[in-house]
XYZ file of N, CA and C in Angstrom:
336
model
N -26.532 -30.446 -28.417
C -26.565 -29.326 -27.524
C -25.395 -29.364 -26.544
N -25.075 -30.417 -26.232
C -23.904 -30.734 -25.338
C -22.479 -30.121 -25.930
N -22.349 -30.309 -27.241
C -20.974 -29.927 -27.770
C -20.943 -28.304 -27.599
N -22.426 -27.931 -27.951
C -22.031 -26.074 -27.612
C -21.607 -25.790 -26.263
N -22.002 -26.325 -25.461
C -22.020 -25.885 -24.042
C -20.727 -26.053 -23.369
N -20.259 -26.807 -24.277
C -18.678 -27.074 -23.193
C -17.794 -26.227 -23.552
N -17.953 -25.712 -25.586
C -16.515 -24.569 -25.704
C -17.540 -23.320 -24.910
N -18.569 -23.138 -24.922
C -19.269 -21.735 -24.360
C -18.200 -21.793 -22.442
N -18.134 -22.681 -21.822
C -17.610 -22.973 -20.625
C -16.559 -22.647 -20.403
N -15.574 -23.661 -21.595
C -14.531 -23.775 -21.535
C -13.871 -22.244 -21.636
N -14.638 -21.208 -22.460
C -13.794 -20.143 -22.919
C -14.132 -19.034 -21.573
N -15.534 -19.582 -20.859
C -16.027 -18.302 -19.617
C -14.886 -18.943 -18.565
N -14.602 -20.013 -18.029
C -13.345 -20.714 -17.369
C -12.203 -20.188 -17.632
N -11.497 -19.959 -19.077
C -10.428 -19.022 -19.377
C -10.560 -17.681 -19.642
N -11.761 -17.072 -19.386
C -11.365 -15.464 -19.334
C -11.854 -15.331 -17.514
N -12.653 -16.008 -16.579
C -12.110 -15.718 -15.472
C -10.650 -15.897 -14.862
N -10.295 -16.935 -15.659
C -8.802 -17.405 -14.912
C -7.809 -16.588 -15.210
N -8.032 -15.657 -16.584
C -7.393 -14.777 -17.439
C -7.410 -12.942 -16.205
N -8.636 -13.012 -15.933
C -8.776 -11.875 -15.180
C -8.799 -12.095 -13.710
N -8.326 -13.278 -12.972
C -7.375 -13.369 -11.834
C -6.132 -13.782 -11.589
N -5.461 -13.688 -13.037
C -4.049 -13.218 -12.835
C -2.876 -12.142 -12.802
N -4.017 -11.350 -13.054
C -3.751 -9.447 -13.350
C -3.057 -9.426 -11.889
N -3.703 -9.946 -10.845
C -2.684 -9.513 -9.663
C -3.450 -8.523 -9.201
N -3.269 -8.371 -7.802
C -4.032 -7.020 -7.157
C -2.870 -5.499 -7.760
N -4.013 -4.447 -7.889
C -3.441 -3.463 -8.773
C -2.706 -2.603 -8.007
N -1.758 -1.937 -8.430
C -0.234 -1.089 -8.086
C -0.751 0.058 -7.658
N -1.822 0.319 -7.292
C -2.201 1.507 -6.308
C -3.709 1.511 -6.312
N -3.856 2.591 -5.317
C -6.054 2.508 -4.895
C -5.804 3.962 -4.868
N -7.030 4.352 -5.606
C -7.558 5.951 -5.334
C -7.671 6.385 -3.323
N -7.052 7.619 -3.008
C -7.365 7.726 -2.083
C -8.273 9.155 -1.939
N -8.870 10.205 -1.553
C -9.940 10.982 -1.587
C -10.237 11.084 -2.790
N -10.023 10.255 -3.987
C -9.796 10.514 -5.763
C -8.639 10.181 -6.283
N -7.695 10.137 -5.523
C -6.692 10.529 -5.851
C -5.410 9.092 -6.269
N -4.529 8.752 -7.067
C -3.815 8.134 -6.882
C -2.090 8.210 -6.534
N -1.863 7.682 -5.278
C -0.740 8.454 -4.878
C 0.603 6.820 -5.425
N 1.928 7.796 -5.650
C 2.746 6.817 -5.309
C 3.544 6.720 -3.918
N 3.334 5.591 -3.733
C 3.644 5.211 -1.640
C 4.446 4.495 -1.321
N 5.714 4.879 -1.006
C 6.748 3.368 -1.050
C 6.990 3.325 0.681
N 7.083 2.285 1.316
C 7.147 1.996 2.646
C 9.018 1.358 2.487
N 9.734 1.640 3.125
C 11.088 0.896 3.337
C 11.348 1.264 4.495
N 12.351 0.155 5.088
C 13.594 -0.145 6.583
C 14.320 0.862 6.543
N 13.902 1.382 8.111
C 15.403 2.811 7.799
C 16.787 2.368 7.807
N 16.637 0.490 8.534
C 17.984 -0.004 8.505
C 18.057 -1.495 8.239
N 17.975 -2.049 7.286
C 17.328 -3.301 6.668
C 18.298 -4.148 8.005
N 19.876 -3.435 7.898
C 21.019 -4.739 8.619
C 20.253 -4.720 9.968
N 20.274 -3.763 10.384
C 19.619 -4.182 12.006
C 18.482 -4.515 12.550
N 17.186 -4.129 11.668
C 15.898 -4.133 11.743
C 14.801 -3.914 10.598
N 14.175 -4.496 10.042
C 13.136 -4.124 9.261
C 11.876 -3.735 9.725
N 11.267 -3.596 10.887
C 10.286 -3.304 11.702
C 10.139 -1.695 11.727
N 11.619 -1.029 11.629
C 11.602 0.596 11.723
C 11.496 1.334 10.284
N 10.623 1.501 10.130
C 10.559 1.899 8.161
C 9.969 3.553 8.498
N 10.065 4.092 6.735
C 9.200 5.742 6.711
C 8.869 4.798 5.131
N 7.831 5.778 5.358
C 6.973 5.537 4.234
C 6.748 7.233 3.558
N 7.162 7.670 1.575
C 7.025 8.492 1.101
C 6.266 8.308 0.214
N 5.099 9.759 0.346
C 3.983 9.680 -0.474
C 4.225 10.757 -1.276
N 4.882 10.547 -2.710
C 4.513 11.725 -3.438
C 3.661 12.496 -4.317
N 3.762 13.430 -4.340
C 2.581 14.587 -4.622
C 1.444 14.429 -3.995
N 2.169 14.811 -2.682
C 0.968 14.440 -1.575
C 0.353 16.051 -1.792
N 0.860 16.899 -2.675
C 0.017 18.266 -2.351
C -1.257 18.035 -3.082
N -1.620 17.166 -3.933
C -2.568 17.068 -4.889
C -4.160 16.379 -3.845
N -3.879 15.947 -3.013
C -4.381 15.729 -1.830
C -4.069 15.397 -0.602
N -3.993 16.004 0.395
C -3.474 15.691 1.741
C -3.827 14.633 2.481
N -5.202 15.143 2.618
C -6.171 13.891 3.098
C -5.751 12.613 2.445
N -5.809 12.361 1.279
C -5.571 11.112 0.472
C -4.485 10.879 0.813
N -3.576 11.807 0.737
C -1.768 11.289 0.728
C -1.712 10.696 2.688
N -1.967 11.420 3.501
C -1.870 10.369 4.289
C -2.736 8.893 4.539
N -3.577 8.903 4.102
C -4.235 7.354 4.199
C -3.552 6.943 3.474
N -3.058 7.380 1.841
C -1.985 6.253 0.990
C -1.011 5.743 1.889
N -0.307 6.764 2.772
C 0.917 6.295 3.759
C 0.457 5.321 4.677
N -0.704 5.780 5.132
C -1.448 4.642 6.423
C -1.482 3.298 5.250
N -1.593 3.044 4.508
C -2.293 2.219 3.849
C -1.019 1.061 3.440
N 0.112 1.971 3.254
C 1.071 1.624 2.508
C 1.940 1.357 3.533
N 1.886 1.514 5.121
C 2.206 1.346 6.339
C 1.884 0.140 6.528
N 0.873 -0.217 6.608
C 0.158 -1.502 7.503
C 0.356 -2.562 6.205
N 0.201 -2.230 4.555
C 0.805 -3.572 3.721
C 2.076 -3.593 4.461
N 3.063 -2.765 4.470
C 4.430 -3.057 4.779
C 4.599 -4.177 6.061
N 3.772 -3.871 7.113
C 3.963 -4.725 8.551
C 3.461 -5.822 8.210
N 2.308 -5.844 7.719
C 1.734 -7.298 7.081
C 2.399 -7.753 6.461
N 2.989 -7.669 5.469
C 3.685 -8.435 4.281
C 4.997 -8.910 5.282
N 5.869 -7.974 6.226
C 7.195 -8.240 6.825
C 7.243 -8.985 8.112
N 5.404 -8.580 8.474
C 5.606 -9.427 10.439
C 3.864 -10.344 10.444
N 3.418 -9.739 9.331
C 2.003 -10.628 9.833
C 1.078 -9.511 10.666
N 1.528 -8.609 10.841
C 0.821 -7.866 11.764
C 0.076 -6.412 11.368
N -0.828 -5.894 11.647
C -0.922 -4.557 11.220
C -0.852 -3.485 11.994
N -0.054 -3.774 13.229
C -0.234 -2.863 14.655
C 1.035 -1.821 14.218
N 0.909 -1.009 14.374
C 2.132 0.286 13.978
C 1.807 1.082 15.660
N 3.474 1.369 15.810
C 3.573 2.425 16.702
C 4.075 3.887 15.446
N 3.489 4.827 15.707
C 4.184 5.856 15.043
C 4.800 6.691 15.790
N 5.720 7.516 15.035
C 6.886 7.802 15.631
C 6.275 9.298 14.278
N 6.117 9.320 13.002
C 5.690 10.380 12.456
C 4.113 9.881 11.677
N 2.865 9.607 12.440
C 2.078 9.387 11.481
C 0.836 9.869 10.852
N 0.130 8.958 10.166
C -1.271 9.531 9.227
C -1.409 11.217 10.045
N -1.915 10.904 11.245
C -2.470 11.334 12.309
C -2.176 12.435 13.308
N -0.491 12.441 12.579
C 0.187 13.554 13.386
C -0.019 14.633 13.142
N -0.100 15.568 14.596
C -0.104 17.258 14.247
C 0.914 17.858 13.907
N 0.547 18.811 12.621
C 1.872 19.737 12.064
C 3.140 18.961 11.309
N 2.043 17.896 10.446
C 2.738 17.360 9.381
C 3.032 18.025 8.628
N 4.446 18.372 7.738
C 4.663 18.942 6.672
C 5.220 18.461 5.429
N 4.714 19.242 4.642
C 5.616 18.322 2.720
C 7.044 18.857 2.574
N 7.936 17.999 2.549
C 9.160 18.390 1.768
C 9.153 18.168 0.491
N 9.633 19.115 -0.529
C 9.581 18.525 -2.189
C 7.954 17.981 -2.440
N 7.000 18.418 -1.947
C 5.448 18.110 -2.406
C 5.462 16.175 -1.842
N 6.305 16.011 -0.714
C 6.572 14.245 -0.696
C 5.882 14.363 1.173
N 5.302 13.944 1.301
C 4.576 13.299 2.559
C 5.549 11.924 3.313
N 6.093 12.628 4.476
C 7.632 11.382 4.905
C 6.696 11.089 6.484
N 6.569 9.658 6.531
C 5.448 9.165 7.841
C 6.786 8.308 8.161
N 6.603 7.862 9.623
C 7.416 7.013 9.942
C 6.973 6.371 11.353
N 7.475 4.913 11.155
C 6.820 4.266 12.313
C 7.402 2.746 12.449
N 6.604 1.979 13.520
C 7.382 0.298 13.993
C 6.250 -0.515 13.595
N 6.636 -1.571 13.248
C 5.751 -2.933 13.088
C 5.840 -3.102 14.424
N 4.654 -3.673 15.185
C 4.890 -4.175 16.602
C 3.994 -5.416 16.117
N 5.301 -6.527 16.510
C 5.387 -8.331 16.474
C 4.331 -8.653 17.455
């Protein structure tokens, strides 16, 4: 009974280890929706703290497309300062946001 039990193990051991190397996945539904969200430095040489973040085909949901930006905001400060505190300068939250090219443009600071 012993010899079954160890390949039965051995193989549940390699398909968990198998399905936590996939990596956390390249985007999250936001009201349904999956947006693409890229966060970058408006000036890498002088500062990386000052970034905009573009969400496109934010017309397919608004609501969603700014939380993708909020979302895709605060990985950016985390991943660059440790932090998730944002000053905005254009954000989630702002009144009389508008789409250029169907693209959602947020912008804001990592605060250290």
């Amino acid at each position: 009974m012993k010899k079954t039990v160890r390949p039965v193990l051995a193989l549940a051991l390699i398909g968990a280890l198998a399905a936590c190397s996939g990596g956390a996945p390249k985007s999250y539904p936001f009201d349904g929706v999956h947006f693409n969200a890229k966060a970058r430095a408006v000036n890498k040489k002088v500062t990386r703290s000052i970034f905009t973040v573009q969400v496109a085909q934010a017309s397919r949901s608004f609501k969603g497309a700014r939380e993708a930006g909020r979302y895709e905001a605060t990985r950016y400060c985390i991943e660059n300062y440790g932090t998730s505190d944002i000053t905005w300068e254009i954000g989630p939250d702002s009144p009389g946001l508008v789409l250029a090219d169907d693209t959602l443009t947020l912008k804001g600071k990592c605060e250290a």
